[in-house]
Each structure stands twice: as structure tokens, then as C-alpha cells.
Amino acid sequence: MSSRILLKNCRFAEGQGSILIEDDKIIEVCYKETKARNVIDFDQVIDIKNKLVIPGMIDAHVHVRDMEQNNKETWKTASMAAFAGGVTTIIDMPNTIPATTNLKSLNTKREAAKKAKVNYKFHLGATENNLQELNEILKNNHSDIAGIKIFMAGSSSNEVVADENKIIEIFKLAKQYDKVVLVHSELQECLDNWQIIIEDKCIQNHDQLRNRECAIKGTELVLRLANEIGNKLYICHISTKEEIGLISKYKNKNIFCEVTPHHLTLEKSILDLVGNYGKVNPPLRTSEDNQVLWEAVVDGTIDCVGSDHAPHTIDEKSANYNDAPSGFPGLETTMPILITEFNERKIPIKKLVELTSTKPAEIFDFENRGEIKEGYFADLVVIDLENEFPIVAVLFQSKAKYSPFDGKIAKAQIDTVFVNGKKY
Ligand code: DOR
Ligand code: ZN
Ligand code: ZN
């Protein structure tokens, strides 16, 4: 027996109306203007009371951890954090312990991910010598693999790919299997130089130590190589205005890029207040960079928003600057912060849906997800825009209960989430 739920009085990104869900799919979307067609019988009616209903976020940039780092986060706690933040699909990054760089570790991760409540896929990790292993995985069943990740610099338990020839080989392999290559594009050699130049190692100098020059040069290199090879390239967490200039120059149907909520809305001066909680790679930059990133969101140069959810323990983050790991949780803050900002900046919510759902579904091959449409999976988030609420990190579902956004007032509260038609 199939079950039908009618969501009535929904406010969409554009227009108002109702959604009929049957089991895991949307079977009808009615706008007020159009006459309801088949909506006659259902098991349950939920009055959405004119709250905003958009597709759940598909977050292509999540560090779930688990396995040997299950003290930082697990698939269970990441799923709860995702629901609290309006995220219904996550793609997990490979810099786990063990790292997702061969079939054995991939299978270990597949086992851990069975605890997930959200939809998910994995990114494989490239190293300078695992091409064979990647090939082995990709030539068999790879429907749960979204992309191949390259770290061009050390950041958090990851192997660095520095050799240009290796990058070329990885790009060619990805092209062969039509997989996207995701790049953390800071250049290690450049970072090492700046470590020598900047003597004072402190959080206020994080942006100098991991100098913008290194992100710009790395982004330029991968754009040039991908342009020659013709593989799909996804540049993670763009942080500088210069990279936006480069991407505009090279952009074509195979070149994509991502921004995080923190690189859009925070600048380095906040580090005086939040210390290592705001330590992240690439670092927080300047208000001028924020501004240019916003322009790139509006003009379509940026394709996706990713949270870069990167949980660590409070103990680790409380160490001195050099020892504290980079990254902070983002699953619970991304949608509330973005919706608040989009409304304040009067950017249509339709644009947000494109960045958080439609484009990531397209780029990473999630069939019938990322839009509110008949025949699509019922992955939905209901958002209350009437109430203001502060972000309170100690109340996070994530195990990582800290955030540089702690205390910020959001005007978008996640009310309900549906994943494959199931209400959470
Ligand atoms: O700040 C970061 N944290 N940047 C990365 O590239 C890795 C991430 C992590 O895994 O903690
Ligand atoms: Zn990264
Ligand atoms: Zn990351």
C-alpha cells in the first residue's frame, strides 16, 4: 500500500501552492493559479502555513569523519546535523582515517555510512601513486562515487598531490569515467615559502601564512590544465577576488566552482573574537573578497555553495594556533545564514536553490533530485522566515559544538525536513 501526504499552503521560491507526495516521490505540484488535478485522496494533510518550501540542500563538501575519528563525528550525528540544517544529501570527503584512496578503505567507509539517514555519495581521494587503485574502483560499480578529490596542500589528515604530471594523469582518468575532479587548490610549496616569510605565527596572521597568492596560483594551474585536458573540474571553496577573475576567464561547461558561507560572509578581523574556532583552510580573507564573491554568486560565476562541514573536537580547537586543526562544522548553519543573507540582499531565493540543490544535483549526477518537480524524490525543507533566532553552537546536533557563527542572528529557521518522502 502506498501512502500519500499532501503539503498544503506552501510558499515556493516562486509562487504558492501544494505538493502531493506518494511514498518517496513528488507526484504532483499545484500552484494556486492552476487547478488541482488529481489531488483527491491522501492519508495525511500537513498545513505548511505559508512557510517557505524548497528542495533540501545537496551539500557536495562534507567531512563526515567517523571510523577512526568517530570522536569528531559519525554518519549518525552528521545526519542529525544535516536535518537540523535543511540538508538532505551529503557527499563525503576522502581525507578520513582510513583515507578513501583504495577499494578496501572505500568498503570500510561504505559500511560506516550505512548509519546515514540522509542520501549520500563519496568522493575518492587521489594521491601521487594510487591511480591504479582509483581505476580499479571506477571500472567496476561506481554509482556511489561522485568525484575524485585532490588536495594540493596539506590541511587535515590528507595526502598532497604536488606533481603537475600526476595532476594531469588524474584529470585524464577522471575524464575517462566522466567523473568530476574536486580540488583544494592552495599550493603547498607556496605555503611553505610564506611560513618562512611571516615570522609571527598566530591566528591573526593565518591569512598571511596561508597567503592568497597560494590559492590564486593553484587555481590558475588547475584551470589551465583542465582547459587543456577537457575534464570536469570543480574548484572547492574559492576565497579570493583574483580567483573569481581567473574562473570567469576560463569558465566553460566543464568548469565549476564552489563558495562556502564563511568565505562569503566572514572576514579575518573576526578572528580577534573567535580565535582558532575561525581557523579554516583556505583562510577567511577580506571584506573586499566577500563583496566580489557575492557578485560572482549573483552573476553565475559561482555554481554551488558547499558547507565544508569540518568537525574537530573543542579540545583540539583550544590548542595553540600551530597545533589547532583547521575547520568547523557547517551543516547546521549554512542554510539559515544563506537564506537570511539572500533576503537581506534581495537576491531571489530561486538563485539560492540553484546553488544549493539544482546545480550540485546536476554536477554530481543525482538523478531526479534538486528540484520540486513531479517525478522527483521528495527531498524538501520547510523554513520559517517569521522568527529570528540566534545560532547556538552548544545546541548543535554535530559533535563539534562550536562555530565562528555562534551568536549570529538568523531570520530563517529550519522547521521540517523530508528525505525521500519521510518526515524528520
Ligand atoms: O579547514 C579545513 N578543514 N580545510 C580543509 O581543506 C580540510 C578540512 C578538514 O578536513 O578538517
Ligand atoms: Zn579544502
Ligand atoms: Zn573541506
GROMACS .gro file of C-alpha atoms and ligand atoms in nm:
model
  437
    1MET     CA    1   0.000   0.000   0.000
    2SER     CA    2   0.140   0.333  -0.096
    3SER     CA    3   0.097   0.633   0.129
    4ARG     CA    4   0.013   0.986   0.023
    5ILE     CA    5   0.089   1.309   0.204
    6LEU     CA    6  -0.047   1.645   0.093
    7LEU     CA    7   0.152   1.954   0.190
    8LYS     CA    8  -0.085   2.247   0.158
    9ASN     CA    9  -0.026   2.622   0.180
   10CYS     CA   10   0.339   2.605   0.078
   11ARG     CA   11   0.529   2.915  -0.023
   12PHE     CA   12   0.774   2.825  -0.301
   13ALA     CA   13   1.079   3.019  -0.419
   14GLU     CA   14   0.832   3.142  -0.680
   15GLY     CA   15   0.458   3.121  -0.620
   16GLN     CA   16   0.245   2.932  -0.372
   17GLY     CA   17   0.061   2.603  -0.373
   18SER     CA   18   0.065   2.243  -0.261
   19ILE     CA   19   0.274   1.931  -0.305
   20LEU     CA   20   0.145   1.576  -0.316
   21ILE     CA   21   0.394   1.311  -0.207
   22GLU     CA   22   0.343   0.941  -0.273
   23ASP     CA   23   0.592   0.722  -0.088
   24ASP     CA   24   0.935   0.866  -0.171
   25LYS     CA   25   0.836   1.081  -0.470
   26ILE     CA   26   0.660   1.406  -0.551
   27ILE     CA   27   0.367   1.310  -0.770
   28GLU     CA   28   0.203   1.647  -0.810
   29VAL     CA   29   0.285   2.013  -0.761
   30CYS     CA   30  -0.009   2.254  -0.779
   31TYR     CA   31   0.029   2.627  -0.797
   32LYS     CA   32  -0.256   2.838  -0.672
   33GLU     CA   33  -0.323   2.968  -1.019
   34THR     CA   34  -0.351   2.623  -1.173
   35LYS     CA   35  -0.638   2.394  -1.090
   36ALA     CA   36  -0.556   2.092  -0.876
   37ARG     CA   37  -0.588   1.789  -1.096
   38ASN     CA   38  -0.568   1.455  -0.919
   39VAL     CA   39  -0.535   1.575  -0.563
   40ILE     CA   40  -0.834   1.396  -0.420
   41ASP     CA   41  -0.729   1.126  -0.181
   42PHE     CA   42  -0.440   1.119   0.066
   43ASP     CA   43  -0.356   0.967   0.403
   44GLN     CA   44  -0.225   1.281   0.570
   45VAL     CA   45  -0.255   1.656   0.517
   46ILE     CA   46   0.010   1.886   0.658
   47ASP     CA   47  -0.066   2.258   0.667
   48ILE     CA   48   0.263   2.434   0.591
   49LYS     CA   49   0.105   2.768   0.691
   50ASN     CA   50   0.275   2.967   0.418
   51LYS     CA   51   0.628   2.878   0.524
   52LEU     CA   52   0.896   2.854   0.256
   53VAL     CA   53   0.938   2.510   0.095
   54ILE     CA   54   1.249   2.448  -0.116
   55PRO     CA   55   1.445   2.139  -0.219
   56GLY     CA   56   1.673   2.007   0.056
   57MET     CA   57   2.035   2.113   0.021
   58ILE     CA   58   2.271   1.878  -0.164
   59ASP     CA   59   2.599   1.952   0.010
   60ALA     CA   60   2.889   1.838  -0.205
   61HIS     CA   61   3.151   1.925   0.056
   62VAL     CA   62   3.117   1.743   0.389
   63HIS     CA   63   3.385   1.586   0.607
   64VAL     CA   64   3.180   1.323   0.792
   65ARG     CA   65   3.488   1.160   0.962
   66ASP     CA   66   3.356   0.852   1.154
   67MET     CA   67   3.566   0.531   1.162
   68GLU     CA   68   3.890   0.612   1.344
   69GLN     CA   69   3.772   0.967   1.403
   70ASN     CA   70   3.426   0.886   1.533
   71ASN     CA   71   3.503   1.108   1.832
   72LYS     CA   72   3.477   1.406   1.592
   73GLU     CA   73   3.160   1.298   1.403
   74THR     CA   74   2.977   0.989   1.280
   75TRP     CA   75   2.734   0.927   0.995
   76LYS     CA   76   2.458   0.928   1.256
   77THR     CA   77   2.549   1.266   1.412
   78ALA     CA   78   2.627   1.416   1.070
   79SER     CA   79   2.279   1.305   0.954
   80MET     CA   80   2.116   1.470   1.255
   81ALA     CA   81   2.317   1.787   1.191
   82ALA     CA   82   2.215   1.776   0.826
   83PHE     CA   83   1.844   1.757   0.914
   84ALA     CA   84   1.879   2.041   1.164
   85GLY     CA   85   2.032   2.248   0.884
   86GLY     CA   86   1.797   2.161   0.596
   87VAL     CA   87   2.048   1.935   0.419
   88THR     CA   88   1.908   1.614   0.269
   89THR     CA   89   2.204   1.485   0.068
   90ILE     CA   90   2.573   1.490   0.150
   91ILE     CA   91   2.887   1.397  -0.038
   92ASP     CA   92   3.167   1.286   0.191
   93MET     CA   93   3.528   1.395   0.151
   94PRO     CA   94   3.808   1.132   0.142
   95ASN     CA   95   4.053   1.271   0.400
   96THR     CA   96   3.924   1.034   0.664
   97ILE     CA   97   4.116   0.776   0.866
   98PRO     CA   98   4.149   0.548   0.681
   99ALA     CA   99   4.158   0.772   0.373
  100THR     CA  100   3.926   0.680   0.085
  101THR     CA  101   4.211   0.609  -0.156
  102ASN     CA  102   4.157   0.240  -0.237
  103LEU     CA  103   3.881  -0.020  -0.256
  104LYS     CA  104   3.946  -0.160   0.091
  105SER     CA  105   3.909   0.177   0.264
  106LEU     CA  106   3.613   0.264   0.042
  107ASN     CA  107   3.438  -0.052   0.158
  108THR     CA  108   3.513   0.033   0.521
  109LYS     CA  109   3.352   0.371   0.461
  110ARG     CA  110   3.055   0.215   0.281
  111GLU     CA  111   2.997   0.007   0.592
  112ALA     CA  112   3.018   0.311   0.826
  113ALA     CA  113   2.782   0.508   0.600
  114LYS     CA  114   2.505   0.252   0.647
  115LYS     CA  115   2.419   0.453   0.962
  116ALA     CA  116   2.332   0.755   0.747
  117LYS     CA  117   1.976   0.887   0.739
  118VAL     CA  118   2.045   1.131   0.456
  119ASN     CA  119   2.118   1.049   0.091
  120TYR     CA  120   2.487   1.028   0.023
  121LYS     CA  121   2.775   0.962  -0.213
  122PHE     CA  122   3.153   0.963  -0.168
  123HIS     CA  123   3.445   1.148  -0.321
  124LEU     CA  124   3.755   0.932  -0.375
  125GLY     CA  125   4.094   1.067  -0.270
  126ALA     CA  126   4.376   1.095  -0.522
  127THR     CA  127   4.737   1.060  -0.412
  128GLU     CA  128   5.055   1.073  -0.619
  129ASN     CA  129   5.051   0.695  -0.657
  130ASN     CA  130   4.703   0.545  -0.634
  131LEU     CA  131   4.594   0.582  -0.996
  132GLN     CA  132   4.572   0.203  -1.032
  133GLU     CA  133   4.350   0.174  -0.725
  134LEU     CA  134   4.121   0.452  -0.845
  135ASN     CA  135   4.096   0.286  -1.184
  136GLU     CA  136   4.013  -0.044  -1.017
  137ILE     CA  137   3.721   0.117  -0.828
  138LEU     CA  138   3.593   0.315  -1.124
  139LYS     CA  139   3.595   0.034  -1.375
  140ASN     CA  140   3.353  -0.162  -1.158
  141ASN     CA  141   3.049  -0.035  -0.974
  142HIS     CA  142   3.090   0.334  -0.906
  143SER     CA  143   2.739   0.475  -0.881
  144ASP     CA  144   2.805   0.589  -0.523
  145ILE     CA  145   3.119   0.778  -0.626
  146ALA     CA  146   3.060   1.146  -0.701
  147GLY     CA  147   3.411   1.269  -0.776
  148ILE     CA  148   3.785   1.248  -0.719
  149LYS     CA  149   3.939   1.490  -0.472
  150ILE     CA  150   4.287   1.636  -0.500
  151PHE     CA  151   4.445   1.828  -0.213
  152MET     CA  152   4.729   2.037  -0.349
  153ALA     CA  153   4.828   2.131   0.007
  154GLY     CA  154   4.822   1.970   0.349
  155SER     CA  155   4.521   2.069   0.555
  156SER     CA  156   4.377   1.790   0.770
  157SER     CA  157   4.484   1.423   0.750
  158ASN     CA  158   4.523   1.442   0.376
  159GLU     CA  159   4.788   1.342   0.124
  160VAL     CA  160   4.922   1.614  -0.101
  161VAL     CA  161   4.937   1.590  -0.480
  162ALA     CA  162   5.200   1.843  -0.584
  163ASP     CA  163   5.343   1.694  -0.904
  164GLU     CA  164   5.187   1.857  -1.210
  165ASN     CA  165   5.227   1.539  -1.415
  166LYS     CA  166   5.032   1.343  -1.155
  167ILE     CA  167   4.756   1.602  -1.165
  168ILE     CA  168   4.741   1.560  -1.542
  169GLU     CA  169   4.712   1.180  -1.507
  170ILE     CA  170   4.433   1.215  -1.251
  171PHE     CA  171   4.246   1.459  -1.475
  172LYS     CA  172   4.273   1.214  -1.766
  173LEU     CA  173   4.146   0.923  -1.557
  174ALA     CA  174   3.851   1.130  -1.437
  175LYS     CA  175   3.770   1.225  -1.793
  176GLN     CA  176   3.772   0.861  -1.898
  177TYR     CA  177   3.500   0.780  -1.640
  178ASP     CA  178   3.323   1.116  -1.668
  179LYS     CA  179   3.386   1.194  -1.301
  180VAL     CA  180   3.440   1.542  -1.161
  181VAL     CA  181   3.779   1.630  -1.010
  182LEU     CA  182   3.742   1.844  -0.698
  183VAL     CA  183   4.042   2.048  -0.598
  184HIS     CA  184   4.159   2.213  -0.279
  185SER     CA  185   4.382   2.443  -0.477
  186GLU     CA  186   4.623   2.604  -0.229
  187LEU     CA  187   4.981   2.520  -0.341
  188GLN     CA  188   5.198   2.355  -0.074
  189GLU     CA  189   5.529   2.494  -0.198
  190CYS     CA  190   5.392   2.846  -0.188
  191LEU     CA  191   5.254   2.795   0.164
  192ASP     CA  192   5.596   2.670   0.277
  193ASN     CA  193   5.758   2.990   0.148
  194TRP     CA  194   5.514   3.210   0.336
  195GLN     CA  195   5.582   3.013   0.655
  196ILE     CA  196   5.939   3.141   0.629
  197ILE     CA  197   5.846   3.499   0.537
  198ILE     CA  198   5.587   3.553   0.815
  199GLU     CA  199   5.761   3.504   1.147
  200ASP     CA  200   5.475   3.570   1.384
  201LYS     CA  201   5.267   3.252   1.382
  202CYS     CA  202   4.928   3.349   1.523
  203ILE     CA  203   4.564   3.316   1.420
  204GLN     CA  204   4.552   3.684   1.315
  205ASN     CA  205   4.822   3.603   1.057
  206HIS     CA  206   4.657   3.284   0.927
  207ASP     CA  207   4.558   3.467   0.609
  208GLN     CA  208   4.920   3.579   0.557
  209LEU     CA  209   5.073   3.244   0.641
  210ARG     CA  210   4.837   3.064   0.402
  211ASN     CA  211   4.874   3.354   0.167
  212ARG     CA  212   4.616   3.432  -0.102
  213GLU     CA  213   4.895   3.403  -0.358
  214CYS     CA  214   4.898   3.025  -0.298
  215ALA     CA  215   4.524   2.983  -0.364
  216ILE     CA  216   4.540   3.207  -0.671
  217LYS     CA  217   4.837   3.023  -0.825
  218GLY     CA  218   4.688   2.680  -0.757
  219THR     CA  219   4.352   2.777  -0.902
  220GLU     CA  220   4.521   2.917  -1.211
  221LEU     CA  221   4.720   2.595  -1.257
  222VAL     CA  222   4.421   2.360  -1.239
  223LEU     CA  223   4.212   2.584  -1.463
  224ARG     CA  224   4.485   2.581  -1.725
  225LEU     CA  225   4.530   2.203  -1.707
  226ALA     CA  226   4.158   2.123  -1.710
  227ASN     CA  227   4.112   2.357  -2.002
  228GLU     CA  228   4.376   2.162  -2.197
  229ILE     CA  229   4.253   1.815  -2.098
  230GLY     CA  230   3.879   1.881  -2.108
  231ASN     CA  231   3.790   1.700  -1.784
  232LYS     CA  232   3.526   1.821  -1.541
  233LEU     CA  233   3.681   2.042  -1.272
  234TYR     CA  234   3.519   2.165  -0.950
  235ILE     CA  235   3.725   2.416  -0.755
  236CYS     CA  236   3.637   2.399  -0.387
  237HIS     CA  237   3.593   2.697  -0.155
  238ILE     CA  238   3.700   2.995  -0.365
  239SER     CA  239   3.820   3.262  -0.123
  240THR     CA  240   3.973   3.548  -0.325
  241LYS     CA  241   3.858   3.803  -0.580
  242GLU     CA  242   4.153   3.712  -0.806
  243GLU     CA  243   4.030   3.351  -0.836
  244ILE     CA  244   3.691   3.482  -0.947
  245GLY     CA  245   3.870   3.676  -1.223
  246LEU     CA  246   4.052   3.360  -1.333
  247ILE     CA  247   3.739   3.145  -1.329
  248SER     CA  248   3.549   3.399  -1.539
  249LYS     CA  249   3.832   3.381  -1.791
  250TYR     CA  250   3.836   3.001  -1.816
  251LYS     CA  251   3.473   2.915  -1.744
  252ASN     CA  252   3.316   2.662  -1.978
  253LYS     CA  253   3.063   2.379  -1.947
  254ASN     CA  254   3.314   2.157  -1.766
  255ILE     CA  255   3.443   2.409  -1.514
  256PHE     CA  256   3.258   2.459  -1.188
  257CYS     CA  257   3.335   2.630  -0.861
  258GLU     CA  258   3.208   2.643  -0.506
  259VAL     CA  259   3.193   2.901  -0.231
  260THR     CA  260   3.132   2.847   0.141
  261PRO     CA  261   2.904   3.058   0.363
  262HIS     CA  262   3.207   3.163   0.568
  263HIS     CA  263   3.409   3.291   0.274
  264LEU     CA  264   3.102   3.488   0.165
  265THR     CA  265   3.010   3.642   0.498
  266LEU     CA  266   3.311   3.645   0.734
  267GLU     CA  267   3.638   3.831   0.713
  268LYS     CA  268   3.961   3.782   0.901
  269SER     CA  269   3.902   4.056   1.162
  270ILE     CA  270   3.651   3.821   1.328
  271LEU     CA  271   3.948   3.607   1.437
  272ASP     CA  272   4.017   3.857   1.719
  273LEU     CA  273   3.685   3.741   1.864
  274VAL     CA  274   3.664   3.374   1.773
  275GLY     CA  275   4.032   3.272   1.766
  276ASN     CA  276   4.101   2.919   1.640
  277TYR     CA  277   3.728   2.848   1.602
  278GLY     CA  278   3.764   3.054   1.285
  279LYS     CA  279   4.081   2.876   1.170
  280VAL     CA  280   3.997   2.725   0.833
  281ASN     CA  281   4.173   2.648   0.506
  282PRO     CA  282   4.170   2.843   0.287
  283PRO     CA  283   4.161   3.122   0.547
  284LEU     CA  284   3.898   3.389   0.595
  285ARG     CA  285   4.003   3.687   0.379
  286THR     CA  286   3.885   4.049   0.346
  287SER     CA  287   3.554   4.232   0.306
  288GLU     CA  288   3.656   4.315  -0.050
  289ASP     CA  289   3.683   3.942  -0.123
  290ASN     CA  290   3.340   3.886   0.040
  291GLN     CA  291   3.196   4.153  -0.189
  292VAL     CA  292   3.340   4.008  -0.510
  293LEU     CA  293   3.226   3.657  -0.411
  294TRP     CA  294   2.871   3.788  -0.366
  295GLU     CA  295   2.884   3.948  -0.710
  296ALA     CA  296   3.003   3.613  -0.852
  297VAL     CA  297   2.710   3.438  -0.682
  298VAL     CA  298   2.466   3.678  -0.845
  299ASP     CA  299   2.623   3.675  -1.193
  300GLY     CA  300   2.652   3.294  -1.208
  301THR     CA  301   3.033   3.263  -1.199
  302ILE     CA  302   2.990   3.055  -0.882
  303ASP     CA  303   2.795   2.732  -0.932
  304CYS     CA  304   2.747   2.586  -0.585
  305VAL     CA  305   2.757   2.654  -0.215
  306GLY     CA  306   2.921   2.383  -0.005
  307SER     CA  307   2.932   2.392   0.373
  308ASP     CA  308   3.284   2.245   0.410
  309HIS     CA  309   3.150   2.089   0.731
  310ALA     CA  310   3.482   2.004   0.903
  311PRO     CA  311   3.424   1.895   1.262
  312HIS     CA  312   3.705   1.875   1.519
  313THR     CA  313   3.686   1.844   1.897
  314ILE     CA  314   3.676   2.155   2.116
  315ASP     CA  315   3.991   2.029   2.289
  316GLU     CA  316   4.177   2.021   1.960
  317LYS     CA  317   4.049   2.364   1.861
  318SER     CA  318   4.153   2.501   2.201
  319ALA     CA  319   4.521   2.421   2.142
  320ASN     CA  320   4.761   2.698   2.043
  321TYR     CA  321   4.746   2.833   1.686
  322ASN     CA  322   5.003   2.597   1.535
  323ASP     CA  323   4.852   2.282   1.682
  324ALA     CA  324   4.482   2.358   1.638
  325PRO     CA  325   4.333   2.186   1.332
  326SER     CA  326   4.153   2.388   1.064
  327GLY     CA  327   3.782   2.369   1.002
  328PHE     CA  328   3.450   2.398   1.181
  329PRO     CA  329   3.102   2.244   1.146
  330GLY     CA  330   2.879   2.394   0.878
  331LEU     CA  331   2.582   2.163   0.819
  332GLU     CA  332   2.361   2.340   1.071
  333THR     CA  333   2.450   2.699   0.982
  334THR     CA  334   2.475   2.707   0.601
  335MET     CA  335   2.106   2.730   0.505
  336PRO     CA  336   1.992   2.961   0.789
  337ILE     CA  337   2.279   3.202   0.720
  338LEU     CA  338   2.242   3.197   0.344
  339ILE     CA  339   1.865   3.244   0.342
  340THR     CA  340   1.899   3.534   0.586
  341GLU     CA  341   2.167   3.694   0.367
  342PHE     CA  342   1.980   3.636   0.040
  343ASN     CA  343   1.669   3.801   0.183
  344GLU     CA  344   1.865   4.095   0.323
  345ARG     CA  345   2.048   4.143  -0.007
  346LYS     CA  346   1.723   4.095  -0.201
  347ILE     CA  347   1.870   3.813  -0.409
  348PRO     CA  348   1.587   3.582  -0.522
  349ILE     CA  349   1.559   3.253  -0.328
  350LYS     CA  350   1.537   3.083  -0.669
  351LYS     CA  351   1.908   3.163  -0.707
  352LEU     CA  352   1.985   3.002  -0.371
  353VAL     CA  353   1.801   2.685  -0.474
  354GLU     CA  354   2.014   2.671  -0.786
  355LEU     CA  355   2.336   2.695  -0.580
  356THR     CA  356   2.240   2.456  -0.301
  357SER     CA  357   2.029   2.197  -0.486
  358THR     CA  358   1.978   2.213  -0.861
  359LYS     CA  359   2.341   2.263  -0.970
  360PRO     CA  360   2.501   2.014  -0.727
  361ALA     CA  361   2.242   1.752  -0.836
  362GLU     CA  362   2.337   1.813  -1.197
  363ILE     CA  363   2.714   1.824  -1.147
  364PHE     CA  364   2.732   1.516  -0.924
  365ASP     CA  365   2.468   1.312  -1.102
  366PHE     CA  366   2.182   1.282  -0.855
  367GLU     CA  367   1.902   1.178  -1.082
  368ASN     CA  368   1.558   1.324  -1.000
  369ARG     CA  369   1.678   1.531  -0.708
  370GLY     CA  370   1.744   1.902  -0.655
  371GLU     CA  371   1.409   2.041  -0.771
  372ILE     CA  372   1.047   2.041  -0.661
  373LYS     CA  373   0.901   1.867  -0.960
  374GLU     CA  374   0.667   1.581  -1.043
  375GLY     CA  375   0.856   1.251  -1.051
  376TYR     CA  376   1.137   1.386  -0.834
  377PHE     CA  377   1.229   1.246  -0.491
  378ALA     CA  378   1.055   1.426  -0.205
  379ASP     CA  379   1.367   1.583  -0.050
  380LEU     CA  380   1.226   1.903   0.092
  381VAL     CA  381   1.296   2.159   0.359
  382VAL     CA  382   1.033   2.377   0.525
  383ILE     CA  383   1.168   2.709   0.654
  384ASP     CA  384   1.011   2.959   0.890
  385LEU     CA  385   1.101   3.314   0.786
  386GLU     CA  386   0.891   3.484   1.052
  387ASN     CA  387   1.108   3.420   1.357
  388GLU     CA  388   1.456   3.544   1.438
  389PHE     CA  389   1.679   3.306   1.628
  390PRO     CA  390   2.040   3.309   1.740
  391ILE     CA  391   2.277   3.036   1.626
  392VAL     CA  392   2.374   2.850   1.945
  393ALA     CA  393   2.668   2.620   1.887
  394VAL     CA  394   2.633   2.427   2.215
  395LEU     CA  395   2.294   2.308   2.088
  396PHE     CA  396   2.430   2.166   1.760
  397GLN     CA  397   2.346   1.808   1.667
  398SER     CA  398   2.700   1.778   1.533
  399LYS     CA  399   2.956   1.651   1.784
  400ALA     CA  400   3.152   1.971   1.710
  401LYS     CA  401   2.968   2.224   1.924
  402TYR     CA  402   3.150   2.544   1.827
  403SER     CA  403   3.128   2.788   1.536
  404PRO     CA  404   3.256   3.127   1.426
  405PHE     CA  405   2.885   3.200   1.362
  406ASP     CA  406   2.792   3.134   1.727
  407GLY     CA  407   2.550   3.403   1.848
  408LYS     CA  408   2.470   3.533   1.499
  409ILE     CA  409   2.102   3.609   1.447
  410ALA     CA  410   1.939   3.420   1.161
  411LYS     CA  411   1.598   3.501   1.014
  412ALA     CA  412   1.536   3.158   0.871
  413GLN     CA  413   1.461   2.868   1.097
  414ILE     CA  414   1.458   2.512   0.967
  415ASP     CA  415   1.115   2.375   1.054
  416THR     CA  416   1.078   2.032   0.893
  417VAL     CA  417   1.280   1.818   0.656
  418PHE     CA  418   1.156   1.545   0.422
  419VAL     CA  419   1.401   1.290   0.288
  420ASN     CA  420   1.265   1.050   0.027
  421GLY     CA  421   0.916   1.141   0.145
  422LYS     CA  422   0.991   1.065   0.511
  423LYS     CA  423   0.937   1.349   0.757
  424TYR     CA  424   1.209   1.439   1.011
  425DOR     O1  425   3.980   2.387   0.708
  425DOR     C1  426   3.981   2.279   0.652
  425DOR     N1  427   3.946   2.165   0.716
  425DOR     N2  428   4.021   2.271   0.525
  425DOR     C2  429   4.042   2.154   0.463
  425DOR     O2  430   4.081   2.154   0.349
  425DOR     C3  431   4.023   2.026   0.536
  425DOR     C4  432   3.927   2.043   0.645
  425DOR     C5  433   3.923   1.925   0.739
  425DOR     O3  434   3.912   1.812   0.691
  425DOR     O4  435   3.929   1.946   0.860
  426ZN      ZN  436   3.961   2.211   0.132
  427ZN      ZN  437   3.690   2.056   0.301
   0.00000   0.00000   0.00000
